[in-house]
Amino acid sequence: QVQLVESGGGLVQPGGSLRLSCAASGSIHSINAMAWHRQAPGNRRELVAVILYEGRTNYADSVKGRFTISRDNAKNTVYLQMNSLKPEDTAVYYCNVVAQTAPDLRVGGYWGQGTQVTVSS
């Protein structure tokens, strides 16, 4: 199985920055996609950003130009740099990966426990 541990959430003022990290561990053969999702109270979980193994990225329109997703394949870690944060970015942020496990080579989706990001003055 694959375990995901997230870190970096917290309270920040509007206009501030935070960097989220998510480290994957376990019986990993390879990781294809790594992504961040978020869910605000009363809202559906939404995709924030995704990065493929070769580095291709895609972002939600609401975060383009402010957030940057990156990954370190050697460390099986994905990052989300969040700049110019707004109150509407307040949510629980979840890490999500699509990984192939060893030795069975099964492909599955895995989720982290979530980390709270609060943007408020």
Short mmCIF file of C-alpha atoms in Angstrom, two decimals:
data_model
loop_
_atom_site.label_atom_id
_atom_site.label_comp_id
_atom_site.label_asym_id
_atom_site.label_seq_id
_atom_site.Cartn_x
_atom_site.Cartn_y
_atom_site.Cartn_z
CA GLN A 1 0.00 0.00 0.00
CA VAL A 2 0.88 3.67 -0.25
CA GLN A 3 0.84 6.15 2.61
CA LEU A 4 0.73 9.91 2.14
CA VAL A 5 1.82 12.43 4.76
CA GLU A 6 0.98 16.08 4.22
CA SER A 7 2.45 19.11 5.94
CA GLY A 8 2.61 22.87 5.62
CA GLY A 9 -0.93 24.04 6.27
CA GLY A 10 -1.82 26.81 8.68
CA LEU A 11 -3.19 30.29 9.14
CA VAL A 12 -2.01 33.07 6.85
CA GLN A 13 -3.15 36.61 6.10
CA PRO A 14 -4.59 37.55 2.70
CA GLY A 15 -1.78 38.10 0.23
CA GLY A 16 0.51 35.73 2.09
CA SER A 17 2.13 32.47 1.04
CA LEU A 18 2.22 28.86 2.16
CA ARG A 19 3.97 25.77 0.86
CA LEU A 20 2.34 22.38 1.20
CA SER A 21 4.29 19.13 1.00
CA CYS A 22 3.12 15.55 0.57
CA ALA A 23 5.48 12.60 0.88
CA ALA A 24 4.48 9.17 -0.37
CA SER A 25 5.89 5.99 1.10
CA GLY A 26 5.21 2.26 1.06
CA SER A 27 5.37 -0.42 -1.59
CA ILE A 28 5.76 1.98 -4.50
CA HIS A 29 6.89 0.87 -7.94
CA SER A 30 6.12 4.17 -9.63
CA ILE A 31 3.94 7.24 -9.28
CA ASN A 32 2.24 8.68 -12.33
CA ALA A 33 0.07 11.62 -11.38
CA MET A 34 0.35 13.65 -8.19
CA ALA A 35 -2.30 16.21 -7.35
CA TRP A 36 -3.74 18.56 -4.78
CA HIS A 37 -7.45 18.88 -4.18
CA ARG A 38 -9.32 21.07 -1.70
CA GLN A 39 -12.64 21.10 0.02
CA ALA A 40 -14.22 24.07 1.73
CA PRO A 41 -17.15 23.66 4.16
CA GLY A 42 -20.35 23.00 2.26
CA ASN A 43 -18.52 22.59 -1.04
CA ARG A 44 -17.51 19.65 -3.17
CA ARG A 45 -13.88 18.56 -3.25
CA GLU A 46 -12.23 20.19 -6.25
CA LEU A 47 -9.01 19.65 -8.14
CA VAL A 48 -6.50 22.44 -7.55
CA ALA A 49 -3.48 21.26 -9.51
CA VAL A 50 -2.00 18.09 -10.99
CA ILE A 51 1.48 17.15 -12.19
CA LEU A 52 2.44 14.12 -14.25
CA TYR A 53 5.69 12.18 -13.92
CA GLU A 54 7.33 14.02 -16.81
CA GLY A 55 6.39 17.36 -15.34
CA ARG A 56 3.30 18.39 -17.26
CA THR A 57 0.95 20.43 -15.08
CA ASN A 58 -2.63 21.62 -15.03
CA TYR A 59 -4.35 24.07 -12.71
CA ALA A 60 -7.83 25.14 -11.75
CA ASP A 61 -8.64 28.52 -13.26
CA SER A 62 -9.08 30.00 -9.79
CA VAL A 63 -5.42 29.41 -8.85
CA LYS A 64 -3.60 29.93 -12.16
CA GLY A 65 -0.76 32.40 -11.77
CA ARG A 66 -0.81 32.12 -7.97
CA PHE A 67 -0.15 28.45 -7.20
CA THR A 68 2.69 26.25 -8.46
CA ILE A 69 2.78 22.48 -8.22
CA SER A 70 6.09 20.63 -8.39
CA ARG A 71 7.44 17.20 -7.54
CA ASP A 72 10.66 15.46 -6.57
CA ASN A 73 10.49 12.01 -8.09
CA ALA A 74 13.50 10.78 -6.15
CA LYS A 75 11.71 11.59 -2.90
CA ASN A 76 8.19 10.66 -4.07
CA THR A 77 7.12 14.10 -2.86
CA VAL A 78 4.78 16.70 -4.32
CA TYR A 79 4.67 20.37 -3.34
CA LEU A 80 2.16 23.16 -3.72
CA GLN A 81 3.52 26.69 -3.49
CA MET A 82 0.61 29.03 -2.81
CA ASN A 83 1.15 32.77 -3.25
CA SER A 84 -1.20 35.76 -3.12
CA LEU A 85 -3.58 33.76 -0.99
CA LYS A 86 -7.20 34.87 -0.75
CA PRO A 87 -9.87 34.12 1.85
CA GLU A 88 -11.65 31.97 -0.72
CA ASP A 89 -8.62 29.66 -0.77
CA THR A 90 -9.55 28.57 2.75
CA ALA A 91 -10.15 24.83 2.71
CA VAL A 92 -8.79 21.46 3.69
CA TYR A 93 -6.16 20.54 1.11
CA TYR A 94 -5.74 16.88 0.17
CA CYS A 95 -2.84 15.20 -1.56
CA ASN A 96 -3.75 12.53 -4.11
CA VAL A 97 -1.51 10.22 -6.13
CA VAL A 98 -1.98 7.55 -8.76
CA ALA A 99 0.64 4.93 -8.02
CA GLN A 100 1.70 1.51 -9.16
CA THR A 101 2.55 -0.70 -6.20
CA ALA A 102 5.20 -3.39 -5.95
CA PRO A 103 5.45 -6.26 -6.52
CA ASP A 104 1.94 -6.72 -7.89
CA LEU A 105 2.13 -3.66 -10.21
CA ARG A 106 -1.48 -2.76 -9.44
CA VAL A 107 -2.48 0.83 -10.13
CA GLY A 108 -4.53 2.66 -7.54
CA GLY A 109 -5.45 6.08 -6.22
CA TYR A 110 -4.41 7.15 -2.75
CA TRP A 111 -5.34 10.11 -0.55
CA GLY A 112 -3.69 11.96 2.29
CA GLN A 113 -5.46 12.90 5.51
CA GLY A 114 -5.76 16.56 4.58
CA THR A 115 -4.22 19.73 5.93
CA GLN A 116 -6.14 22.88 6.85
CA VAL A 117 -5.33 26.15 5.11
CA THR A 118 -7.02 29.24 6.52
CA VAL A 119 -6.63 32.65 4.92
CA SER A 120 -7.87 35.36 7.21
CA SER A 121 -6.88 38.70 8.66
#
